[in-house]
Amino acid sequence: MKQLLTSVATVAALAAAMPAMANELRIGLQDDADVLDPDQSRTFVGRIVYTGLCDKLVDLDKDVNIVPQLATDWSYSDDGMKLVMNLREGVTFHDGTPFDAEAVVYNITRSMTLPESRRKSELSSVDTVEATGPMQVTFTLKAADASLLAQLSDRAGMMISPAAAEAAGKDFGANPVCSGPFKFVERIAQDRIVLEKFPAYWNAENIHLDRVTYLPIPDTTVRLANLRSGQLDMVERLAATDVASVKDDAELQMQDVTGLGYMALYVNVGNGERAKNPLGEDKRIRQAFSKAIDREALNQVVFEGTAKAGNQPWAPTSPWYDKDVPLEPRDLEGAKALLKEAGVERVAIELQHANNPVVTQMMQVIQAMVAEAGFDVSLRATEFATLLAEQTAGNYQLSRSDWSGRADPDGNIHQFVTCEGGINDAKYCNPEVDTLLNDARTTTDVAKRKEYYDAATKILSEDLPVIYLGHQTYIFAYDKGVDGFEAFPDGMIRLTGVTDAD
């Protein structure tokens, strides 16, 4: 209770120091964003902030169809080796410089070549990108890539000011300059990110908010308390245990939507010295760990049935799910047998996780489950951005993280398990998996792509560099004065058409 009161007081003090503007929206985030550079970032909440800050070449609609944003239309050549995009006229970046074909060329080239870029594997099929007109760009591909448009609907397609990026270099994230509906004002780490309406936005007549403030508050109880007290207008990822009380609160509204991604444990199998442990070195021990988890029980105990148990990068309801690798019930005896086969009786492992109540509860349940099979798990809670930094550095043995999901199946698997994948923190490398996932990009034949993904899934379910746990539902709660908000399956908070009457 003391922590709750302290956190409420902190947000109240912030509100007093920064009086609410007309049509200001204050959004409570589960985590703090990492660096605000689309090429370097990787957090889910960072993408929420980008939705207000940085427009993309294309976007998604509520049915996960790709729709125009900064590109108005596009077409592929008959052989699939060229993608031509026509661009929106009259768009400017927040620093007043124009958006045009040369700006797109700069952005895509930066994503492919910046040493710190995490977008390289997402754009690995691109050979060249060139301006074939003042407002037209042509991508020439090394091989046909069915996933490319979906990649351009996310960070790989976000457009930043070339002038600002050139001036700032790798430090661009300290003062990001994009072309979205809101421009960057300030950021205080672990405290707030503030954006203000950009008057010259191409769709400004449909942007009704003057300011958006994002406040990272990891504790779900504290986030909801701040919403109820009026210090916040909206919270993302409401805890499932709070759904009933929000529905009964006449001052609040709620929406939920099934997400595109997954919840998982990442095993360090090759990222430095900390991979040298039984779990990292022997797939039988990873298989034993997975068998000891009751995923259906996790869903019921932690998420009150709102999530969906799973064992692959896509949910059992997805057309990409491999039914030949079904979700199996917990198998304690099978887990113990695998440990015995590996020549061990008990295995000590450190599991790092984000320091929010829902994830902590989930890890405590898993800790108890696997202990019965022979695993002595010590839990290490940390701030989420720090957790991701530790994963990147290889300073972990086992790490719990979500992936918010992508419209194309490639976005849920390729960059995590290919040898040069941009988010392959496990440093797993299997040339056969690389070949299958690279080939899956080269065809638009859904049946053929599924053959490739199924083959890769069978290998990954044996090697288990990633132990999938299930698939989340995004739950948003917001003040009754907020109007025009719609929940999308990608979990982003789109602000076009949104108003706040309070």
Coordinates of N, CA and C in Angstrom, one line a residue, residues 144-313:
A144 N 12.6 -12.5 -54.0 CA 11.2 -12.1 -53.7 C 11.0 -12.2 -52.2
D145 N 10.3 -11.3 -51.6 CA 10.1 -11.2 -50.2 C 8.6 -10.9 -49.8
A146 N 7.9 -12.0 -49.5 CA 6.5 -11.8 -49.1 C 6.3 -11.1 -47.9
S147 N 7.3 -10.9 -47.0 CA 7.1 -10.3 -45.7 C 7.5 -8.8 -45.8
L148 N 8.0 -8.2 -46.9 CA 8.5 -6.9 -46.9 C 7.5 -5.8 -46.6
L149 N 6.3 -5.9 -47.2 CA 5.3 -4.9 -46.9 C 5.0 -4.8 -45.4
A150 N 4.9 -6.0 -44.8 CA 4.6 -6.1 -43.3 C 5.7 -5.5 -42.5
Q151 N 7.0 -5.7 -43.0 CA 8.1 -5.1 -42.3 C 8.0 -3.5 -42.4
L152 N 7.5 -3.0 -43.5 CA 7.4 -1.6 -43.7 C 6.2 -1.0 -43.0
S153 N 5.4 -1.8 -42.4 CA 4.3 -1.3 -41.6 C 4.7 -1.2 -40.1
D154 N 6.0 -1.4 -39.8 CA 6.5 -1.2 -38.5 C 7.8 -0.4 -38.5
R155 N 8.7 -0.7 -37.6 CA 9.9 0.2 -37.4 C 10.7 0.3 -38.6
A156 N 10.8 -0.7 -39.4 CA 11.6 -0.6 -40.7 C 11.0 0.4 -41.7
G157 N 9.7 0.7 -41.5 CA 9.1 1.6 -42.4 C 8.9 3.0 -41.8
M158 N 9.3 3.2 -40.6 CA 9.2 4.5 -40.0 C 10.2 5.5 -40.6
M159 N 9.6 6.7 -40.8 CA 10.4 7.7 -41.5 C 10.9 8.8 -40.5
I160 N 12.2 9.0 -40.4 CA 12.8 10.1 -39.6 C 13.4 11.1 -40.5
S161 N 13.6 12.3 -39.9 CA 14.2 13.4 -40.7 C 15.7 13.1 -41.0
P162 N 16.0 13.0 -42.3 CA 17.4 12.8 -42.7 C 18.4 13.8 -42.1
A163 N 17.9 15.1 -42.1 CA 18.8 16.2 -41.6 C 19.1 16.0 -40.1
A164 N 18.0 15.7 -39.4 CA 18.2 15.5 -37.9 C 19.0 14.2 -37.7
A165 N 18.8 13.2 -38.4 CA 19.5 11.9 -38.2 C 21.0 12.1 -38.5
E166 N 21.3 12.8 -39.6 CA 22.7 13.1 -40.0 C 23.4 13.9 -38.9
A167 N 22.7 14.9 -38.3 CA 23.3 15.7 -37.3 C 23.6 15.0 -36.0
A168 N 22.6 14.0 -35.7 CA 22.7 13.4 -34.4 C 23.4 12.0 -34.4
G169 N 23.5 11.4 -35.6 CA 24.2 10.1 -35.6 C 23.4 9.1 -34.8
K170 N 24.2 8.2 -34.1 CA 23.6 7.2 -33.2 C 22.9 7.7 -32.0
D171 N 23.0 9.1 -31.8 CA 22.3 9.7 -30.6 C 21.0 10.3 -31.0
F172 N 20.5 10.0 -32.2 CA 19.2 10.5 -32.7 C 18.1 10.3 -31.7
G173 N 18.1 9.2 -31.0 CA 17.0 8.9 -30.1 C 16.9 9.8 -28.9
A174 N 17.9 10.7 -28.6 CA 17.7 11.6 -27.6 C 16.8 12.8 -27.9
N175 N 16.6 13.0 -29.2 CA 15.7 14.1 -29.7 C 15.1 13.7 -31.0
P176 N 14.3 12.7 -31.1 CA 13.8 12.2 -32.3 C 12.9 13.2 -33.1
V177 N 13.2 13.2 -34.4 CA 12.4 14.1 -35.3 C 11.8 13.2 -36.4
C178 N 10.5 13.1 -36.4 CA 9.8 12.2 -37.4 C 8.8 13.1 -38.2
S179 N 7.7 12.4 -38.6 CA 6.7 13.1 -39.4 C 5.3 12.7 -39.0
G180 N 5.2 12.2 -37.7 CA 3.9 11.8 -37.2 C 3.0 12.9 -36.7
P181 N 1.8 12.6 -36.2 CA 0.9 13.6 -35.8 C 1.4 14.4 -34.6
F182 N 2.3 13.9 -33.8 CA 2.9 14.6 -32.6 C 4.4 14.7 -32.7
K183 N 4.9 15.8 -32.2 CA 6.4 16.0 -32.2 C 6.9 15.9 -30.8
F184 N 8.2 15.5 -30.7 CA 8.8 15.3 -29.4 C 9.0 16.6 -28.7
V185 N 8.8 16.5 -27.4 CA 9.0 17.7 -26.5 C 10.1 17.4 -25.5
E186 N 9.9 16.3 -24.7 CA 10.9 16.0 -23.7 C 10.8 14.5 -23.3
R187 N 11.8 14.0 -22.7 CA 11.8 12.7 -22.1 C 12.6 12.8 -20.8
I188 N 12.0 12.2 -19.7 CA 12.8 12.0 -18.5 C 12.7 10.5 -18.2
A189 N 13.8 9.8 -18.3 CA 13.8 8.3 -18.2 C 13.1 7.9 -16.9
Q190 N 12.3 6.8 -17.1 CA 11.5 6.2 -16.0 C 10.4 7.2 -15.4
D191 N 10.2 8.3 -16.1 CA 9.2 9.3 -15.6 C 8.2 9.6 -16.6
R192 N 8.6 10.2 -17.8 CA 7.6 10.6 -18.8 C 8.2 10.8 -20.2
I193 N 7.4 10.7 -21.2 CA 7.7 11.1 -22.5 C 6.6 12.0 -23.0
V194 N 6.9 13.2 -23.4 CA 5.9 14.2 -23.8 C 6.0 14.5 -25.3
L195 N 4.8 14.5 -25.9 CA 4.7 14.9 -27.3 C 3.6 16.0 -27.4
E196 N 3.7 16.9 -28.4 CA 2.7 17.9 -28.7 C 2.3 17.8 -30.1
K197 N 1.1 18.2 -30.4 CA 0.5 18.2 -31.7 C 1.4 18.9 -32.7
F198 N 1.6 18.3 -33.9 CA 2.4 19.0 -35.0 C 1.4 19.6 -35.9
P199 N 1.4 21.0 -35.9 CA 0.4 21.7 -36.7 C 0.4 21.4 -38.2
A200 N 1.6 21.1 -38.7 CA 1.8 20.9 -40.2 C 1.6 19.4 -40.6
Y201 N 1.1 18.6 -39.7 CA 0.8 17.2 -40.0 C -0.1 17.1 -41.2
W202 N 0.1 16.1 -42.1 CA -0.7 16.0 -43.3 C -2.2 15.7 -43.0
N203 N -2.4 15.1 -41.9 CA -3.8 14.7 -41.5 C -4.2 15.4 -40.2
A204 N -3.8 16.7 -40.0 CA -4.0 17.4 -38.8 C -5.4 17.6 -38.4
E205 N -6.3 17.7 -39.4 CA -7.7 17.9 -39.1 C -8.4 16.8 -38.3
N206 N -7.7 15.6 -38.4 CA -8.3 14.5 -37.6 C -7.5 14.2 -36.4
I207 N -6.6 15.1 -36.0 CA -5.9 15.0 -34.7 C -6.4 16.0 -33.8
H208 N -7.1 15.6 -32.7 CA -7.8 16.5 -31.8 C -7.2 16.7 -30.5
L209 N -6.1 16.0 -30.2 CA -5.4 16.2 -29.0 C -4.2 17.2 -29.1
D210 N -4.0 18.0 -28.1 CA -2.9 19.0 -28.2 C -1.6 18.4 -27.6
R211 N -1.7 17.5 -26.7 CA -0.5 16.9 -26.0 C -0.8 15.5 -25.6
V212 N 0.2 14.7 -25.7 CA 0.2 13.3 -25.2 C 1.4 13.1 -24.3
T213 N 1.1 12.6 -23.1 CA 2.1 12.3 -22.1 C 2.1 10.8 -21.8
Y214 N 3.2 10.1 -22.0 CA 3.3 8.7 -21.7 C 4.0 8.5 -20.4
L215 N 3.4 7.8 -19.4 CA 4.0 7.7 -18.1 C 4.3 6.2 -17.8
P216 N 5.5 5.7 -17.7 CA 5.8 4.3 -17.4 C 5.5 4.0 -15.9
I217 N 4.6 3.1 -15.7 CA 4.2 2.7 -14.3 C 4.1 1.2 -14.3
P218 N 5.1 0.4 -14.0 CA 5.1 -1.0 -14.1 C 4.1 -1.7 -13.3
D219 N 3.7 -1.2 -12.1 CA 2.8 -1.9 -11.3 C 1.3 -1.7 -11.8
T220 N 0.7 -2.8 -12.2 CA -0.7 -2.7 -12.8 C -1.7 -2.1 -11.8
T221 N -1.5 -2.4 -10.5 CA -2.4 -1.9 -9.5 C -2.3 -0.3 -9.4
V222 N -1.1 0.1 -9.4 CA -0.8 1.6 -9.4 C -1.3 2.3 -10.6
R223 N -1.1 1.6 -11.8 CA -1.6 2.2 -13.0 C -3.2 2.4 -13.0
L224 N -3.9 1.4 -12.5 CA -5.3 1.5 -12.4 C -5.7 2.5 -11.4
A225 N -5.0 2.6 -10.2 CA -5.3 3.6 -9.2 C -5.2 5.0 -9.7
N226 N -4.2 5.2 -10.5 CA -3.9 6.5 -11.1 C -5.0 6.9 -12.2
L227 N -5.5 5.9 -12.9 CA -6.6 6.1 -13.8 C -7.9 6.5 -13.1
R228 N -8.1 5.8 -12.0 CA -9.3 6.1 -11.2 C -9.3 7.4 -10.5
S229 N -8.1 7.8 -10.1 CA -7.9 9.1 -9.4 C -7.9 10.3 -10.4
G230 N -7.9 10.0 -11.7 CA -7.9 11.1 -12.7 C -6.5 11.6 -13.1
Q231 N -5.4 11.0 -12.6 CA -4.1 11.4 -13.0 C -3.7 10.8 -14.3
L232 N -4.4 9.7 -14.8 CA -4.2 9.2 -16.1 C -5.5 9.2 -16.8
D233 N -5.5 9.1 -18.1 CA -6.7 9.0 -18.9 C -6.9 7.7 -19.6
M234 N -5.8 6.9 -19.6 CA -5.8 5.6 -20.3 C -4.6 4.8 -19.7
V235 N -4.9 3.4 -19.7 CA -3.8 2.5 -19.3 C -3.8 1.4 -20.3
E236 N -2.6 0.9 -20.7 CA -2.5 -0.3 -21.6 C -2.2 -1.5 -20.7
R237 N -2.5 -2.7 -21.2 CA -2.3 -3.9 -20.6 C -2.8 -4.0 -19.1
L238 N -4.1 -3.7 -19.0 CA -4.8 -3.8 -17.7 C -4.7 -5.3 -17.3
A239 N -4.4 -5.5 -16.0 CA -4.4 -6.9 -15.5 C -5.7 -7.6 -15.6
A240 N -5.7 -8.9 -16.0 CA -6.9 -9.6 -16.1 C -7.7 -9.6 -14.8
T241 N -7.1 -9.6 -13.7 CA -7.8 -9.6 -12.4 C -8.5 -8.3 -12.1
D242 N -8.3 -7.3 -12.9 CA -9.0 -6.0 -12.7 C -10.1 -5.8 -13.7
V243 N -10.3 -6.7 -14.6 CA -11.3 -6.5 -15.7 C -12.7 -6.3 -15.1
A244 N -13.1 -7.2 -14.2 CA -14.4 -7.1 -13.6 C -14.7 -5.8 -12.9
S245 N -13.7 -5.3 -12.1 CA -14.0 -4.1 -11.4 C -14.0 -2.9 -12.4
V246 N -13.3 -2.9 -13.5 CA -13.3 -1.8 -14.4 C -14.7 -1.9 -15.1
K247 N -15.2 -3.0 -15.5 CA -16.5 -3.1 -16.1 C -17.6 -2.6 -15.2
D248 N -17.4 -2.7 -13.9 CA -18.4 -2.2 -12.9 C -18.3 -0.8 -12.6
D249 N -17.2 -0.1 -13.1 CA -17.0 1.3 -12.8 C -17.6 2.2 -13.9
A250 N -18.6 3.0 -13.5 CA -19.3 3.8 -14.4 C -18.4 4.9 -15.0
E251 N -17.3 5.2 -14.3 CA -16.4 6.3 -14.8 C -15.4 5.8 -15.8
L252 N -15.3 4.5 -16.1 CA -14.3 3.9 -16.9 C -14.9 3.2 -18.1
Q253 N -14.1 3.0 -19.2 CA -14.4 2.2 -20.3 C -13.3 1.2 -20.5
M254 N -13.6 0.1 -21.3 CA -12.6 -0.9 -21.5 C -12.8 -1.5 -22.9
Q255 N -11.6 -1.8 -23.5 CA -11.6 -2.6 -24.7 C -10.5 -3.7 -24.6
D256 N -10.8 -4.8 -25.3 CA -9.7 -5.8 -25.4 C -9.7 -6.4 -26.8
V257 N -8.5 -7.0 -27.1 CA -8.3 -7.5 -28.4 C -7.2 -8.6 -28.3
T258 N -7.4 -9.7 -29.0 CA -6.4 -10.8 -29.1 C -5.2 -10.3 -29.8
G259 N -4.0 -10.4 -29.3 CA -2.8 -9.9 -29.9 C -2.2 -10.9 -30.9
L260 N -1.2 -10.4 -31.7 CA -0.6 -11.1 -32.7 C 0.6 -11.9 -32.3
G261 N 1.1 -11.6 -31.0 CA 2.4 -12.1 -30.6 C 2.3 -13.3 -29.6
Y262 N 3.3 -13.3 -28.7 CA 3.4 -14.4 -27.8 C 4.2 -14.0 -26.5
M263 N 4.1 -14.8 -25.5 CA 4.9 -14.7 -24.3 C 5.9 -15.9 -24.3
A264 N 7.1 -15.6 -23.9 CA 8.1 -16.7 -24.1 C 9.3 -16.5 -23.1
L265 N 10.0 -17.6 -23.0 CA 11.3 -17.7 -22.3 C 12.4 -17.8 -23.3
Y266 N 13.4 -16.9 -23.2 CA 14.5 -17.0 -24.1 C 15.7 -17.7 -23.4
V267 N 16.3 -18.7 -24.0 CA 17.4 -19.4 -23.4 C 18.7 -19.0 -24.1
N268 N 19.6 -18.6 -23.2 CA 21.0 -18.2 -23.8 C 21.7 -19.5 -24.1
V269 N 21.8 -19.8 -25.5 CA 22.4 -21.0 -25.9 C 23.8 -20.7 -26.5
G270 N 24.1 -19.4 -26.8 CA 25.4 -19.1 -27.4 C 25.9 -17.7 -27.3
N271 N 25.3 -17.0 -26.4 CA 25.6 -15.5 -26.2 C 26.6 -15.3 -25.1
G272 N 27.9 -15.7 -25.3 CA 28.9 -15.5 -24.3 C 29.0 -16.5 -23.2
E273 N 29.7 -16.2 -22.1 CA 30.0 -17.1 -21.1 C 28.8 -17.7 -20.4
R274 N 27.8 -16.9 -20.2 CA 26.6 -17.3 -19.4 C 25.8 -18.3 -20.1
A275 N 26.1 -18.6 -21.4 CA 25.5 -19.7 -22.1 C 26.0 -21.1 -21.7
K276 N 27.2 -21.1 -21.0 CA 27.8 -22.3 -20.6 C 27.2 -22.8 -19.3
N277 N 26.1 -23.4 -19.4 CA 25.4 -24.0 -18.3 C 24.5 -25.2 -18.9
P278 N 24.1 -26.1 -18.0 CA 23.3 -27.2 -18.6 C 22.1 -26.9 -19.5
L279 N 21.4 -25.9 -19.1 CA 20.2 -25.5 -19.9 C 20.6 -25.0 -21.2
G280 N 21.7 -24.2 -21.3 CA 22.2 -23.6 -22.5 C 22.8 -24.6 -23.4
E281 N 23.4 -25.6 -22.8 CA 24.3 -26.5 -23.6 C 23.6 -27.8 -24.0
D282 N 22.5 -28.1 -23.5 CA 21.8 -29.5 -23.7 C 20.3 -29.3 -24.0
K283 N 19.9 -29.6 -25.2 CA 18.5 -29.4 -25.6 C 17.6 -30.3 -24.8
R284 N 18.1 -31.4 -24.3 CA 17.3 -32.3 -23.6 C 16.8 -31.7 -22.3
I285 N 17.7 -30.9 -21.7 CA 17.4 -30.2 -20.4 C 16.4 -29.0 -20.7
R286 N 16.5 -28.4 -21.9 CA 15.5 -27.4 -22.3 C 14.1 -28.1 -22.5
Q287 N 14.2 -29.2 -23.1 CA 12.9 -30.0 -23.4 C 12.3 -30.4 -22.0
A288 N 13.1 -30.8 -21.1 CA 12.6 -31.1 -19.7 C 11.9 -29.9 -19.1
F289 N 12.6 -28.8 -19.2 CA 12.0 -27.5 -18.6 C 10.7 -27.2 -19.2
S290 N 10.6 -27.3 -20.5 CA 9.3 -27.1 -21.2 C 8.2 -28.0 -20.8
K291 N 8.6 -29.3 -20.7 CA 7.6 -30.3 -20.3 C 7.0 -30.1 -18.9
A292 N 7.8 -29.5 -18.0 CA 7.4 -29.3 -16.6 C 6.4 -28.2 -16.4
I293 N 6.2 -27.4 -17.5 CA 5.3 -26.3 -17.4 C 3.8 -26.6 -17.9
D294 N 2.9 -26.3 -17.0 CA 1.5 -26.5 -17.4 C 1.0 -25.1 -17.9
R295 N 0.9 -25.0 -19.2 CA 0.6 -23.8 -19.9 C -0.9 -23.4 -19.7
E296 N -1.8 -24.4 -19.7 CA -3.2 -24.1 -19.5 C -3.4 -23.6 -18.1
A297 N -2.7 -24.1 -17.1 CA -2.8 -23.7 -15.7 C -2.3 -22.2 -15.6
L298 N -1.2 -21.9 -16.3 CA -0.7 -20.6 -16.3 C -1.8 -19.6 -16.8
N299 N -2.4 -19.9 -17.8 CA -3.5 -19.1 -18.4 C -4.6 -18.8 -17.4
Q300 N -5.0 -19.9 -16.7 CA -6.1 -19.7 -15.8 C -5.7 -19.0 -14.5
V301 N -4.5 -19.4 -14.0 CA -4.1 -18.8 -12.7 C -3.7 -17.3 -12.8
V302 N -2.9 -17.0 -13.8 CA -2.3 -15.7 -14.0 C -3.2 -14.8 -14.8
F303 N -3.9 -15.3 -15.8 CA -4.6 -14.4 -16.7 C -6.2 -14.7 -16.7
E304 N -6.6 -15.5 -15.8 CA -8.0 -15.8 -15.6 C -8.7 -16.1 -16.9
G305 N -8.0 -16.9 -17.7 CA -8.5 -17.4 -19.0 C -8.5 -16.5 -20.1
T306 N -8.0 -15.2 -19.9 CA -8.0 -14.3 -21.0 C -6.9 -14.5 -22.1
A307 N -5.9 -15.2 -21.7 CA -4.8 -15.5 -22.6 C -5.1 -16.8 -23.3
K308 N -4.2 -17.3 -24.2 CA -4.3 -18.5 -24.8 C -3.0 -19.3 -24.7
A309 N -3.0 -20.5 -24.2 CA -1.8 -21.3 -24.0 C -1.3 -21.6 -25.4
G310 N 0.1 -21.7 -25.5 CA 0.7 -22.0 -26.8 C 2.1 -22.5 -26.7
N311 N 2.6 -23.0 -27.8 CA 3.9 -23.6 -27.8 C 4.7 -23.2 -29.1
Q312 N 4.2 -22.2 -29.9 CA 4.8 -21.8 -31.1 C 4.7 -20.3 -31.2
P313 N 5.4 -19.7 -32.2 CA 5.3 -18.3 -32.4 C 4.0 -17.8 -32.8

